[in-house]
XYZ file of C-alpha atoms in Angstrom:
213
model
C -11.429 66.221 113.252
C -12.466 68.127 110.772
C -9.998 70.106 108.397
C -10.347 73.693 107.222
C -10.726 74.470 104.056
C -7.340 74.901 101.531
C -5.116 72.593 104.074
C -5.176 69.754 101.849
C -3.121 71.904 98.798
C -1.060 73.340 101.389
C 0.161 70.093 103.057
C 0.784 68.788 99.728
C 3.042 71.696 98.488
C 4.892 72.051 101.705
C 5.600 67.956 101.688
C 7.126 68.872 97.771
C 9.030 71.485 99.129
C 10.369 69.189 101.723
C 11.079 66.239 99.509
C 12.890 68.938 96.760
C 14.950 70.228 99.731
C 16.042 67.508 100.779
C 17.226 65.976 97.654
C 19.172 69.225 97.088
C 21.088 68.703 100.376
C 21.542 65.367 99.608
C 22.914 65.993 96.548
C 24.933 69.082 97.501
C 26.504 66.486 100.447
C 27.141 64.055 97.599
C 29.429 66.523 95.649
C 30.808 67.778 98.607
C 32.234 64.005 99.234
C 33.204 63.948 95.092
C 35.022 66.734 95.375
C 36.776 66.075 98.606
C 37.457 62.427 96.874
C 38.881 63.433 94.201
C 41.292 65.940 96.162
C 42.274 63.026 97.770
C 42.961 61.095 94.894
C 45.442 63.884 93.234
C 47.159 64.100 96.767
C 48.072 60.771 96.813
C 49.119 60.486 92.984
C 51.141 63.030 93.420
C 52.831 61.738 96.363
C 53.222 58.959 95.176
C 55.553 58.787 92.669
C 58.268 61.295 95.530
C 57.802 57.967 97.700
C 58.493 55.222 94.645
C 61.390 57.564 93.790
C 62.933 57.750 97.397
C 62.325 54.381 97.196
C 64.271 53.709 94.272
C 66.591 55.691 95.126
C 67.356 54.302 98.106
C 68.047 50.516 96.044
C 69.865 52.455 93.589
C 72.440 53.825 96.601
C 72.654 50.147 97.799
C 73.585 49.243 94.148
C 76.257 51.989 93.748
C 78.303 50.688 97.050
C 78.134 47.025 95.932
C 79.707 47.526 92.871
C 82.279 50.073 94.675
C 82.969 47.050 97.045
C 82.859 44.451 93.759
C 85.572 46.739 92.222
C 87.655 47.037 95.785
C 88.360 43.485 95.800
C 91.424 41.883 95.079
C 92.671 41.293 91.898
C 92.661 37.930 92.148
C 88.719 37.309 91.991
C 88.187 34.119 89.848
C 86.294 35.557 86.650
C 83.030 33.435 87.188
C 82.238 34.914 90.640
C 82.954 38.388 88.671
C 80.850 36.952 86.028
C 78.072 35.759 88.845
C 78.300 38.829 90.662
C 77.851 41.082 87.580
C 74.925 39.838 85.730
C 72.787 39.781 88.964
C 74.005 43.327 89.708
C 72.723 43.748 85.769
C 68.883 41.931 86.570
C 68.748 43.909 89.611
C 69.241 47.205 87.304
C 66.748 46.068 84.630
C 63.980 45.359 87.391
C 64.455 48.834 88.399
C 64.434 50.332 85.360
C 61.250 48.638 84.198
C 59.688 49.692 87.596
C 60.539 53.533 86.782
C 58.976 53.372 83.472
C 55.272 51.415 84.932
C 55.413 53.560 87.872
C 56.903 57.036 87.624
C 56.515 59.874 84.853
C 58.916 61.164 82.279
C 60.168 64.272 84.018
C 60.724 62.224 87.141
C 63.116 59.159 85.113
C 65.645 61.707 84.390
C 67.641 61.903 87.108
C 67.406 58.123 88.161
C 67.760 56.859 84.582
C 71.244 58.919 85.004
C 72.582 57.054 87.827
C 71.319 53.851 86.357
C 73.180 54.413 83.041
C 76.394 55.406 85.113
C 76.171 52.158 87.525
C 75.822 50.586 84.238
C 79.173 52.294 82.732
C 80.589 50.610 86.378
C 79.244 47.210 85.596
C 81.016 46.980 82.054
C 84.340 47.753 83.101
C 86.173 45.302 85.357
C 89.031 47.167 87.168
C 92.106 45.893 85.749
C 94.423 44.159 87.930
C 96.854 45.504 89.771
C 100.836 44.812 88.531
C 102.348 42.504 90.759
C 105.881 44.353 91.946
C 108.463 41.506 91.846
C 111.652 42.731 94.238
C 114.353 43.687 91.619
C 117.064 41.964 91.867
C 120.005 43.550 92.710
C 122.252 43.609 90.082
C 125.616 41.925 90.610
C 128.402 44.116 90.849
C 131.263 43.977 87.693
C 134.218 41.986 88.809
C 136.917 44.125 89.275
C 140.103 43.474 87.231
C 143.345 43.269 89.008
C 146.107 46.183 87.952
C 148.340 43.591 86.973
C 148.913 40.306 84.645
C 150.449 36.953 86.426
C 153.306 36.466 83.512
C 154.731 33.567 85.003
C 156.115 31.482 88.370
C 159.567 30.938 89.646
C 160.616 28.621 92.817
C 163.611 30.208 94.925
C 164.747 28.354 98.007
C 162.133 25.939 97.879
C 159.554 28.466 98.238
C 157.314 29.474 94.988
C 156.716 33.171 93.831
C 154.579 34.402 91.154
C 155.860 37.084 89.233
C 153.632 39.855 87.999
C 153.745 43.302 86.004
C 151.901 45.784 85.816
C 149.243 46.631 83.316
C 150.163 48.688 80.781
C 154.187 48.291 82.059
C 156.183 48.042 78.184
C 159.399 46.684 80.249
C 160.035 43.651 81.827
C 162.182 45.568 84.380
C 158.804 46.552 86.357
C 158.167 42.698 87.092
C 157.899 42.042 90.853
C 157.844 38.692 92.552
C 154.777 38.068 95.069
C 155.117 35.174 97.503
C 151.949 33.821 99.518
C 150.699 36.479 101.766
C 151.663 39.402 99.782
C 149.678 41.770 98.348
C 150.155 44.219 95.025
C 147.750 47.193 94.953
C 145.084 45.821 97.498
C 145.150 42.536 96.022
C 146.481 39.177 98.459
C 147.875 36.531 96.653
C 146.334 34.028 98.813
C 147.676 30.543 97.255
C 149.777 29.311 94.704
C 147.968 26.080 93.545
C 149.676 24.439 90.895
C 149.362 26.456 87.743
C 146.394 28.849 89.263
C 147.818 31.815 91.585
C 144.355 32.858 93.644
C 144.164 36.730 94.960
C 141.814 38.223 97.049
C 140.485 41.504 97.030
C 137.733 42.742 99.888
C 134.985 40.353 99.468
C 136.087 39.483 95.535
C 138.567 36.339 94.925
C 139.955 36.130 91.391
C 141.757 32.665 89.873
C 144.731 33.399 87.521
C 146.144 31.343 85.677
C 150.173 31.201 85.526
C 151.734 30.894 82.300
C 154.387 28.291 81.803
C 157.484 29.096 80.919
């Protein structure tokens, strides 16, 4: 076959013109891919620190209830399981709050390191125990004093009498005699045993002694 004349230049320009087009597509396909990379990348920096900080969130929330439920309980937890439950509430805290500062910028540690520093303020300050209410006890009522003074005894037909006067009463005249049964302004003289007369009065019984004449 026999080639005309000026095809041998031509074939050799149009195979450079080839070869230099399609290095530029190659290339222009290659930044294409860079710049759809490196999209890529920013959109999943940027989301990630929203999903580390729901994330920590989340742990922080779980935190916050246990210490409300730590600080619930009785007053009567022993002070090592306080002691126990405290210091791995603390290392649990500490582990977060290194993970904030590796993982997470400055803008976004505000907020958290806020709730940390508050659980914190929680953690330091064991609720103080509740005052036990002890059931008063009722006081005793004051004895009530009879109106009268026992001044003495007297025996009249073989039956014994107590003689009493009033308080207050300047004259012997006002004496009265009270025999067993009797009563002298809502008191009862109940006995007469030997030289103690014994009166009742509602639910109150009083001993008097009798003077001996």
């Amino acid at each position: 076959m026999t080639s005309l004349p000026g095809s041998a230049p031509r074939r050799a320009t149009l195979l450079r013109v080839a070869v230099i087009t399609w290095g530029v597509l190659i290339s222009a396909a290659a930044l294409v891919n860079v710049v759809a990379l490196a999209k890529l990348s920013e959109q999943a920096q940027a989301s990630a620190p929203g999903s580390q900080v729901a994330a920590l969130e989340g742990r922080l929330t779980e935190l916050g209830q246990r210490i409300g439920q730590a600080q619930q309980q009785p007053a009567a937890l022993p002070q090592a399981r306080y002691d126990t439950d405290r210091r791995a509430l603390e290392q649990r805290l500490a582990v977060i709050e290194q993970t904030l500062g590796e993982r997470l910028p400055a803008d976004s540690l505000l907020p958290l390191q806020a709730r940390i520093e508050q659980l914190e303020a929680k953690l330091t300050a064991r609720p103080s125990p509740a005052a036990s209410t002890r059931p008063r006890t009722p006081a005793k009522p004051k004895p009530i004093e009879p109106p009268f003074q026992v001044i003495g005894a007297e025996l009249r037909a073989g039956e014994r009498f107590v003689s009493i006067l009033p308080s207050g009463a300047a004259a012997l005249a006002q004496a009265r005699l009270l025999r067993p049964g009797e009563d002298e302004a809502g008191w009862r003289l109940e006995a007469i045993d030997g030289a103690i007369a014994v009166f009742r009065h509602g639910e109150q019984t009083r001993r008097l002694p009798v003077p001996v004449r």
